[in-house]
Amino acid sequence: MGELLRRFWLPAMLPDELPEADSAPVRLRLLGEDLIAFRDTNGRIGVVTEQCAHRGASLFFGRNEECGLRCVYHGWKYDLTGQCVDMPNEPAESNFKEKIRLTAYPAQEYGGLIWVYMGPAEHVAQLPQLEWALLPDSHRSVSKWIQETNYMQGYEGDIDSSHSSFLHSLLKPAEAEDDGKTISALQKSIDKSPRIIVRTTDYGFFYGAQRAVGNGTFNWRITQSLLPTFSLIPFIAYPANARVWVPIDDGRTMTFNVSFNAEAPLTEKDREWRRQGRAFPPEILPGTFTPKRNASNDYLLDRELQRTASYTGIFGVNDQDRAIQESMAPIYDRRREHLGTADGAVIAARRNLLKLAKDLEQGIEPWLATHPEAYRVRSMDVNTTLADLDVVVNEHRLALQLDGAPTH
Ligand code: FES
Ligand SMILES: [Fe+2]
């Protein structure tokens, strides 16, 4: 699966982790590799292996100067392609440095994130044309935090509609403060066993979660699942949320959440709401990517709150998700699961990824990695009397496909 993930550009950092030219180098662990990221004198981003090629000192301690990162042990210096460009402890006439190159990966800023491509040079992927990535910075708020599980355990929560009727519910939904931006808790509580209908596409799949909401009306939540681990979450009103789950290693994940408004800049109120940690992102310990509510403090579970107001007694929506997903262990043994009809989208996501990984073993490259335009789709939350997903999708085709919508 790691080989497959390496065929795609992966978000790895927020741009302000490398705030300016020649700023401090930063440790980055990605797909189980220890790397160092730095921004060189020209503002370009380099991502190289952490250990110096000489005798293995960590380049985290390096000096970032004059278009390269210099190891502080004996002064060897590398440019952003990993090429050794200076070897001051060897005779000046030596050409030894020309033979020394660190593993380095291409990196670039796009859509408010720093992306890294770790695959073979002969197959360089193209950056996905996700709607949120194509918007101006003003229309988007990007955040990152660490989850102590395998990436799939987190991603599976994004495409698991039925859990929201329980994990994220309130005991007295009628009293819920309705911000108009998430499906109302009331609506979710009416029908707790949504029908899940999956439709495979060239970018992965979408699914409709159908809930009866009374008077012959259905609520349809159409979620987009884009390979390898992108999601577009249904929304009633902007800002919408999108996520991507990127493996640090087998047992830890970087979660990126993008809140965006495709039609207007985010307001200060939008941004302030996001800082409160009520949903995505969670509250983060200052100076880290570690959520304040984490396993070491039982996610600040409040049993009194659980008795009187909220299903879990845990504060934020992501805090609730993360508590439960981390409680399974970093990689849950899937042989012990018992999947039901509510898990159709989870099954589809696993099947798609496994198919692509097996194809790659046979030498079949993932089509999507070089078809970035396939990502130009949207999610949707709609109430309608239509009972058939294909009819709903047909009715809303222009709203679900970006190319049918106004451009910016
Ligand atoms: S270990 Fe880096 S220069 Fe010697
Ligand atoms: Fe959730």
PDB file of N, CA, C and O in Angstrom, residues 230-290:
ATOM      1  N   PHE A 230      -8.694  11.039   0.202  1.00  0.00           N
ATOM      2  CA  PHE A 230      -9.352  12.342   0.299  1.00  0.00           C
ATOM      3  C   PHE A 230     -10.844  12.142   0.521  1.00  0.00           C
ATOM      4  O   PHE A 230     -11.431  11.193  -0.011  1.00  0.00           O
ATOM      5  N   SER A 231     -11.450  13.066   1.263  1.00  0.00           N
ATOM      6  CA  SER A 231     -12.907  13.032   1.380  1.00  0.00           C
ATOM      7  C   SER A 231     -13.458  14.445   1.229  1.00  0.00           C
ATOM      8  O   SER A 231     -12.784  15.432   1.540  1.00  0.00           O
ATOM      9  N   LEU A 232     -14.678  14.512   0.720  1.00  0.00           N
ATOM     10  CA  LEU A 232     -15.435  15.762   0.682  1.00  0.00           C
ATOM     11  C   LEU A 232     -16.725  15.494   1.444  1.00  0.00           C
ATOM     12  O   LEU A 232     -17.522  14.630   1.065  1.00  0.00           O
ATOM     13  N   ILE A 233     -16.891  16.225   2.548  1.00  0.00           N
ATOM     14  CA  ILE A 233     -17.985  15.960   3.477  1.00  0.00           C
ATOM     15  C   ILE A 233     -19.215  16.763   3.045  1.00  0.00           C
ATOM     16  O   ILE A 233     -19.091  17.949   2.719  1.00  0.00           O
ATOM     17  N   PRO A 234     -20.400  16.146   3.075  1.00  0.00           N
ATOM     18  CA  PRO A 234     -21.611  16.892   2.707  1.00  0.00           C
ATOM     19  C   PRO A 234     -21.819  18.096   3.638  1.00  0.00           C
ATOM     20  O   PRO A 234     -21.447  18.056   4.806  1.00  0.00           O
ATOM     21  N   PHE A 235     -22.426  19.142   3.087  1.00  0.00           N
ATOM     22  CA  PHE A 235     -22.629  20.360   3.884  1.00  0.00           C
ATOM     23  C   PHE A 235     -23.936  21.021   3.477  1.00  0.00           C
ATOM     24  O   PHE A 235     -24.360  20.906   2.326  1.00  0.00           O
ATOM     25  N   ILE A 236     -24.536  21.703   4.446  1.00  0.00           N
ATOM     26  CA  ILE A 236     -25.792  22.406   4.166  1.00  0.00           C
ATOM     27  C   ILE A 236     -25.506  23.809   3.666  1.00  0.00           C
ATOM     28  O   ILE A 236     -26.143  24.313   2.761  1.00  0.00           O
ATOM     29  N   ALA A 237     -24.527  24.447   4.277  1.00  0.00           N
ATOM     30  CA  ALA A 237     -24.132  25.800   3.855  1.00  0.00           C
ATOM     31  C   ALA A 237     -22.624  25.908   4.022  1.00  0.00           C
ATOM     32  O   ALA A 237     -22.035  25.202   4.847  1.00  0.00           O
ATOM     33  N   TYR A 238     -21.994  26.773   3.233  1.00  0.00           N
ATOM     34  CA  TYR A 238     -20.555  26.987   3.409  1.00  0.00           C
ATOM     35  C   TYR A 238     -20.282  27.581   4.776  1.00  0.00           C
ATOM     36  O   TYR A 238     -21.132  28.278   5.307  1.00  0.00           O
ATOM     37  N   PRO A 239     -19.088  27.341   5.335  1.00  0.00           N
ATOM     38  CA  PRO A 239     -17.954  26.592   4.815  1.00  0.00           C
ATOM     39  C   PRO A 239     -18.187  25.081   4.789  1.00  0.00           C
ATOM     40  O   PRO A 239     -18.795  24.524   5.705  1.00  0.00           O
ATOM     41  N   ALA A 240     -17.681  24.452   3.715  1.00  0.00           N
ATOM     42  CA  ALA A 240     -17.680  23.006   3.621  1.00  0.00           C
ATOM     43  C   ALA A 240     -16.361  22.485   4.184  1.00  0.00           C
ATOM     44  O   ALA A 240     -15.414  23.253   4.363  1.00  0.00           O
ATOM     45  N   ASN A 241     -16.311  21.185   4.451  1.00  0.00           N
ATOM     46  CA  ASN A 241     -15.081  20.584   4.957  1.00  0.00           C
ATOM     47  C   ASN A 241     -14.609  19.458   4.044  1.00  0.00           C
ATOM     48  O   ASN A 241     -15.415  18.678   3.549  1.00  0.00           O
ATOM     49  N   ALA A 242     -13.300  19.427   3.863  1.00  0.00           N
ATOM     50  CA  ALA A 242     -12.660  18.346   3.121  1.00  0.00           C
ATOM     51  C   ALA A 242     -11.524  17.845   3.992  1.00  0.00           C
ATOM     52  O   ALA A 242     -10.977  18.601   4.791  1.00  0.00           O
ATOM     53  N   ARG A 243     -11.181  16.580   3.834  1.00  0.00           N
ATOM     54  CA  ARG A 243     -10.064  16.056   4.625  1.00  0.00           C
ATOM     55  C   ARG A 243      -9.186  15.154   3.782  1.00  0.00           C
ATOM     56  O   ARG A 243      -9.595  14.650   2.749  1.00  0.00           O
ATOM     57  N   VAL A 244      -7.956  14.987   4.291  1.00  0.00           N
ATOM     58  CA  VAL A 244      -7.063  13.982   3.717  1.00  0.00           C
ATOM     59  C   VAL A 244      -6.247  13.397   4.863  1.00  0.00           C
ATOM     60  O   VAL A 244      -5.869  14.100   5.806  1.00  0.00           O
ATOM     61  N   TRP A 245      -6.036  12.078   4.780  1.00  0.00           N
ATOM     62  CA  TRP A 245      -5.382  11.307   5.848  1.00  0.00           C
ATOM     63  C   TRP A 245      -4.075  10.783   5.304  1.00  0.00           C
ATOM     64  O   TRP A 245      -4.075   9.986   4.357  1.00  0.00           O
ATOM     65  N   VAL A 246      -2.953  11.231   5.882  1.00  0.00           N
ATOM     66  CA  VAL A 246      -1.640  10.911   5.321  1.00  0.00           C
ATOM     67  C   VAL A 246      -0.825  10.146   6.372  1.00  0.00           C
ATOM     68  O   VAL A 246      -0.619  10.646   7.486  1.00  0.00           O
ATOM     69  N   PRO A 247      -0.345   8.954   6.021  1.00  0.00           N
ATOM     70  CA  PRO A 247       0.381   8.157   7.009  1.00  0.00           C
ATOM     71  C   PRO A 247       1.718   8.779   7.392  1.00  0.00           C
ATOM     72  O   PRO A 247       2.543   9.088   6.527  1.00  0.00           O
ATOM     73  N   ILE A 248       1.955   8.956   8.680  1.00  0.00           N
ATOM     74  CA  ILE A 248       3.291   9.236   9.197  1.00  0.00           C
ATOM     75  C   ILE A 248       4.054   7.913   9.145  1.00  0.00           C
ATOM     76  O   ILE A 248       5.163   7.827   8.651  1.00  0.00           O
ATOM     77  N   ASP A 249       3.408   6.882   9.676  1.00  0.00           N
ATOM     78  CA  ASP A 249       3.898   5.508   9.556  1.00  0.00           C
ATOM     79  C   ASP A 249       2.683   4.612   9.759  1.00  0.00           C
ATOM     80  O   ASP A 249       1.548   5.099   9.701  1.00  0.00           O
ATOM     81  N   ASP A 250       2.885   3.332  10.022  1.00  0.00           N
ATOM     82  CA  ASP A 250       1.725   2.432  10.075  1.00  0.00           C
ATOM     83  C   ASP A 250       0.744   2.780  11.194  1.00  0.00           C
ATOM     84  O   ASP A 250      -0.445   2.508  11.078  1.00  0.00           O
ATOM     85  N   GLY A 251       1.255   3.374  12.269  1.00  0.00           N
ATOM     86  CA  GLY A 251       0.400   3.587  13.433  1.00  0.00           C
ATOM     87  C   GLY A 251       0.061   5.037  13.731  1.00  0.00           C
ATOM     88  O   GLY A 251      -0.593   5.319  14.734  1.00  0.00           O
ATOM     89  N   ARG A 252       0.520   5.962  12.887  1.00  0.00           N
ATOM     90  CA  ARG A 252       0.216   7.373  13.142  1.00  0.00           C
ATOM     91  C   ARG A 252      -0.117   8.075  11.833  1.00  0.00           C
ATOM     92  O   ARG A 252       0.401   7.714  10.775  1.00  0.00           O
ATOM     93  N   THR A 253      -0.954   9.103  11.944  1.00  0.00           N
ATOM     94  CA  THR A 253      -1.497   9.766  10.758  1.00  0.00           C
ATOM     95  C   THR A 253      -1.501  11.269  10.945  1.00  0.00           C
ATOM     96  O   THR A 253      -1.780  11.755  12.038  1.00  0.00           O
ATOM     97  N   MET A 254      -1.193  11.984   9.851  1.00  0.00           N
ATOM     98  CA  MET A 254      -1.440  13.423   9.834  1.00  0.00           C
ATOM     99  C   MET A 254      -2.817  13.629   9.220  1.00  0.00           C
ATOM    100  O   MET A 254      -3.065  13.170   8.105  1.00  0.00           O
ATOM    101  N   THR A 255      -3.687  14.292   9.940  1.00  0.00           N
ATOM    102  CA  THR A 255      -4.989  14.638   9.386  1.00  0.00           C
ATOM    103  C   THR A 255      -4.953  16.097   8.960  1.00  0.00           C
ATOM    104  O   THR A 255      -4.534  16.955   9.747  1.00  0.00           O
ATOM    105  N   PHE A 256      -5.360  16.361   7.734  1.00  0.00           N
ATOM    106  CA  PHE A 256      -5.504  17.731   7.256  1.00  0.00           C
ATOM    107  C   PHE A 256      -6.984  17.996   7.044  1.00  0.00           C
ATOM    108  O   PHE A 256      -7.674  17.184   6.427  1.00  0.00           O
ATOM    109  N   ASN A 257      -7.451  19.112   7.580  1.00  0.00           N
ATOM    110  CA  ASN A 257      -8.829  19.520   7.335  1.00  0.00           C
ATOM    111  C   ASN A 257      -8.812  20.867   6.616  1.00  0.00           C
ATOM    112  O   ASN A 257      -8.067  21.766   6.996  1.00  0.00           O
ATOM    113  N   VAL A 258      -9.613  20.967   5.585  1.00  0.00           N
ATOM    114  CA  VAL A 258      -9.740  22.226   4.861  1.00  0.00           C
ATOM    115  C   VAL A 258     -11.193  22.661   4.963  1.00  0.00           C
ATOM    116  O   VAL A 258     -12.098  21.938   4.530  1.00  0.00           O
ATOM    117  N   SER A 259     -11.422  23.823   5.570  1.00  0.00           N
ATOM    118  CA  SER A 259     -12.750  24.433   5.572  1.00  0.00           C
ATOM    119  C   SER A 259     -12.726  25.479   4.481  1.00  0.00           C
ATOM    120  O   SER A 259     -11.802  26.286   4.430  1.00  0.00           O
ATOM    121  N   PHE A 260     -13.719  25.458   3.611  1.00  0.00           N
ATOM    122  CA  PHE A 260     -13.658  26.394   2.485  1.00  0.00           C
ATOM    123  C   PHE A 260     -15.042  26.864   2.071  1.00  0.00           C
ATOM    124  O   PHE A 260     -16.048  26.210   2.327  1.00  0.00           O
ATOM    125  N   ASN A 261     -15.025  28.035   1.461  1.00  0.00           N
ATOM    126  CA  ASN A 261     -16.229  28.566   0.835  1.00  0.00           C
ATOM    127  C   ASN A 261     -15.884  28.800  -0.627  1.00  0.00           C
ATOM    128  O   ASN A 261     -15.009  29.613  -0.946  1.00  0.00           O
ATOM    129  N   ALA A 262     -16.527  28.095  -1.521  1.00  0.00           N
ATOM    130  CA  ALA A 262     -16.183  28.180  -2.941  1.00  0.00           C
ATOM    131  C   ALA A 262     -16.639  29.499  -3.550  1.00  0.00           C
ATOM    132  O   ALA A 262     -16.223  29.856  -4.645  1.00  0.00           O
ATOM    133  N   GLU A 263     -17.511  30.228  -2.825  1.00  0.00           N
ATOM    134  CA  GLU A 263     -18.120  31.414  -3.432  1.00  0.00           C
ATOM    135  C   GLU A 263     -17.666  32.727  -2.826  1.00  0.00           C
ATOM    136  O   GLU A 263     -17.900  33.787  -3.414  1.00  0.00           O
ATOM    137  N   ALA A 264     -17.034  32.687  -1.674  1.00  0.00           N
ATOM    138  CA  ALA A 264     -16.667  33.942  -0.999  1.00  0.00           C
ATOM    139  C   ALA A 264     -15.540  33.687  -0.013  1.00  0.00           C
ATOM    140  O   ALA A 264     -15.340  32.544   0.415  1.00  0.00           O
ATOM    141  N   PRO A 265     -14.830  34.737   0.374  1.00  0.00           N
ATOM    142  CA  PRO A 265     -13.807  34.561   1.414  1.00  0.00           C
ATOM    143  C   PRO A 265     -14.448  34.086   2.712  1.00  0.00           C
ATOM    144  O   PRO A 265     -15.605  34.417   2.993  1.00  0.00           O
ATOM    145  N   LEU A 266     -13.699  33.340   3.505  1.00  0.00           N
ATOM    146  CA  LEU A 266     -14.189  32.972   4.835  1.00  0.00           C
ATOM    147  C   LEU A 266     -14.271  34.240   5.668  1.00  0.00           C
ATOM    148  O   LEU A 266     -13.444  35.144   5.535  1.00  0.00           O
ATOM    149  N   THR A 267     -15.269  34.295   6.529  1.00  0.00           N
ATOM    150  CA  THR A 267     -15.402  35.467   7.391  1.00  0.00           C
ATOM    151  C   THR A 267     -14.603  35.246   8.675  1.00  0.00           C
ATOM    152  O   THR A 267     -14.223  34.120   8.995  1.00  0.00           O
ATOM    153  N   GLU A 268     -14.409  36.324   9.404  1.00  0.00           N
ATOM    154  CA  GLU A 268     -13.710  36.206  10.695  1.00  0.00           C
ATOM    155  C   GLU A 268     -14.517  35.296  11.627  1.00  0.00           C
ATOM    156  O   GLU A 268     -13.961  34.519  12.397  1.00  0.00           O
ATOM    157  N   LYS A 269     -15.844  35.347  11.509  1.00  0.00           N
ATOM    158  CA  LYS A 269     -16.702  34.488  12.334  1.00  0.00           C
ATOM    159  C   LYS A 269     -16.461  33.009  11.992  1.00  0.00           C
ATOM    160  O   LYS A 269     -16.378  32.155  12.876  1.00  0.00           O
ATOM    161  N   ASP A 270     -16.357  32.711  10.686  1.00  0.00           N
ATOM    162  CA  ASP A 270     -16.047  31.326  10.268  1.00  0.00           C
ATOM    163  C   ASP A 270     -14.749  30.853  10.910  1.00  0.00           C
ATOM    164  O   ASP A 270     -14.652  29.742  11.432  1.00  0.00           O
ATOM    165  N   ARG A 271     -13.743  31.725  10.843  1.00  0.00           N
ATOM    166  CA  ARG A 271     -12.420  31.322  11.346  1.00  0.00           C
ATOM    167  C   ARG A 271     -12.432  31.185  12.858  1.00  0.00           C
ATOM    168  O   ARG A 271     -11.833  30.268  13.413  1.00  0.00           O
ATOM    169  N   GLU A 272     -13.135  32.094  13.514  1.00  0.00           N
ATOM    170  CA  GLU A 272     -13.222  32.057  14.975  1.00  0.00           C
ATOM    171  C   GLU A 272     -13.921  30.765  15.423  1.00  0.00           C
ATOM    172  O   GLU A 272     -13.486  30.098  16.364  1.00  0.00           O
ATOM    173  N   TRP A 273     -14.979  30.398  14.718  1.00  0.00           N
ATOM    174  CA  TRP A 273     -15.708  29.171  15.077  1.00  0.00           C
ATOM    175  C   TRP A 273     -14.768  27.965  14.989  1.00  0.00           C
ATOM    176  O   TRP A 273     -14.785  27.089  15.835  1.00  0.00           O
ATOM    177  N   ARG A 274     -13.927  27.961  13.982  1.00  0.00           N
ATOM    178  CA  ARG A 274     -12.994  26.845  13.805  1.00  0.00           C
ATOM    179  C   ARG A 274     -11.928  26.796  14.896  1.00  0.00           C
ATOM    180  O   ARG A 274     -11.412  25.741  15.212  1.00  0.00           O
ATOM    181  N   ARG A 275     -11.603  27.949  15.434  1.00  0.00           N
ATOM    182  CA  ARG A 275     -10.597  27.978  16.508  1.00  0.00           C
ATOM    183  C   ARG A 275     -11.132  27.399  17.819  1.00  0.00           C
ATOM    184  O   ARG A 275     -10.379  27.076  18.713  1.00  0.00           O
ATOM    185  N   GLN A 276     -12.445  27.270  17.941  1.00  0.00           N
ATOM    186  CA  GLN A 276     -13.015  26.804  19.210  1.00  0.00           C
ATOM    187  C   GLN A 276     -12.888  25.301  19.412  1.00  0.00           C
ATOM    188  O   GLN A 276     -13.174  24.790  20.492  1.00  0.00           O
ATOM    189  N   GLY A 277     -12.535  24.561  18.364  1.00  0.00           N
ATOM    190  CA  GLY A 277     -12.337  23.118  18.509  1.00  0.00           C
ATOM    191  C   GLY A 277     -13.627  22.327  18.624  1.00  0.00           C
ATOM    192  O   GLY A 277     -13.617  21.178  19.049  1.00  0.00           O
ATOM    193  N   ARG A 278     -14.749  22.929  18.228  1.00  0.00           N
ATOM    194  CA  ARG A 278     -16.027  22.224  18.361  1.00  0.00           C
ATOM    195  C   ARG A 278     -16.180  21.092  17.352  1.00  0.00           C
ATOM    196  O   ARG A 278     -16.949  20.179  17.552  1.00  0.00           O
ATOM    197  N   ALA A 279     -15.485  21.206  16.217  1.00  0.00           N
ATOM    198  CA  ALA A 279     -15.648  20.178  15.185  1.00  0.00           C
ATOM    199  C   ALA A 279     -14.275  19.856  14.598  1.00  0.00           C
ATOM    200  O   ALA A 279     -13.498  19.109  15.169  1.00  0.00           O
ATOM    201  N   PHE A 280     -13.970  20.433  13.440  1.00  0.00           N
ATOM    202  CA  PHE A 280     -12.671  20.245  12.791  1.00  0.00           C
ATOM    203  C   PHE A 280     -12.079  21.618  12.525  1.00  0.00           C
ATOM    204  O   PHE A 280     -12.756  22.441  11.925  1.00  0.00           O
ATOM    205  N   PRO A 281     -10.862  21.871  12.926  1.00  0.00           N
ATOM    206  CA  PRO A 281      -9.938  21.005  13.646  1.00  0.00           C
ATOM    207  C   PRO A 281     -10.279  20.940  15.137  1.00  0.00           C
ATOM    208  O   PRO A 281     -11.006  21.791  15.648  1.00  0.00           O
ATOM    209  N   PRO A 282      -9.681  19.963  15.863  1.00  0.00           N
ATOM    210  CA  PRO A 282      -9.800  19.957  17.320  1.00  0.00           C
ATOM    211  C   PRO A 282      -8.881  21.029  17.900  1.00  0.00           C
ATOM    212  O   PRO A 282      -8.052  21.592  17.182  1.00  0.00           O
ATOM    213  N   GLU A 283      -9.049  21.309  19.185  1.00  0.00           N
ATOM    214  CA  GLU A 283      -8.087  22.204  19.863  1.00  0.00           C
ATOM    215  C   GLU A 283      -6.732  21.510  19.927  1.00  0.00           C
ATOM    216  O   GLU A 283      -6.657  20.324  20.267  1.00  0.00           O
ATOM    217  N   ILE A 284      -5.682  22.270  19.630  1.00  0.00           N
ATOM    218  CA  ILE A 284      -4.328  21.701  19.545  1.00  0.00           C
ATOM    219  C   ILE A 284      -3.474  22.300  20.665  1.00  0.00           C
ATOM    220  O   ILE A 284      -3.616  23.476  20.990  1.00  0.00           O
ATOM    221  N   LEU A 285      -2.576  21.492  21.246  1.00  0.00           N
ATOM    222  CA  LEU A 285      -1.640  22.039  22.240  1.00  0.00           C
ATOM    223  C   LEU A 285      -0.698  23.007  21.529  1.00  0.00           C
ATOM    224  O   LEU A 285      -0.119  22.658  20.495  1.00  0.00           O
ATOM    225  N   PRO A 286      -0.545  24.218  22.055  1.00  0.00           N
ATOM    226  CA  PRO A 286       0.236  25.249  21.357  1.00  0.00           C
ATOM    227  C   PRO A 286       1.640  24.751  20.992  1.00  0.00           C
ATOM    228  O   PRO A 286       2.288  24.071  21.788  1.00  0.00           O
ATOM    229  N   GLY A 287       2.059  25.076  19.771  1.00  0.00           N
ATOM    230  CA  GLY A 287       3.407  24.727  19.340  1.00  0.00           C
ATOM    231  C   GLY A 287       3.561  23.268  18.919  1.00  0.00           C
ATOM    232  O   GLY A 287       4.674  22.816  18.658  1.00  0.00           O
ATOM    233  N   THR A 288       2.458  22.515  18.867  1.00  0.00           N
ATOM    234  CA  THR A 288       2.514  21.105  18.463  1.00  0.00           C
ATOM    235  C   THR A 288       1.393  20.835  17.462  1.00  0.00           C
ATOM    236  O   THR A 288       0.599  21.730  17.141  1.00  0.00           O
ATOM    237  N   PHE A 289       1.316  19.586  17.001  1.00  0.00           N
ATOM    238  CA  PHE A 289       0.152  19.139  16.245  1.00  0.00           C
ATOM    239  C   PHE A 289      -0.617  18.090  17.049  1.00  0.00           C
ATOM    240  O   PHE A 289      -1.351  17.277  16.503  1.00  0.00           O
ATOM    241  N   THR A 290      -0.413  18.104  18.355  1.00  0.00           N
ATOM    242  CA  THR A 290      -1.070  17.143  19.248  1.00  0.00           C
ATOM    243  C   THR A 290      -2.367  17.735  19.768  1.00  0.00           C
ATOM    244  O   THR A 290      -2.365  18.829  20.341  1.00  0.00           O
TER     245      THR A 290
END
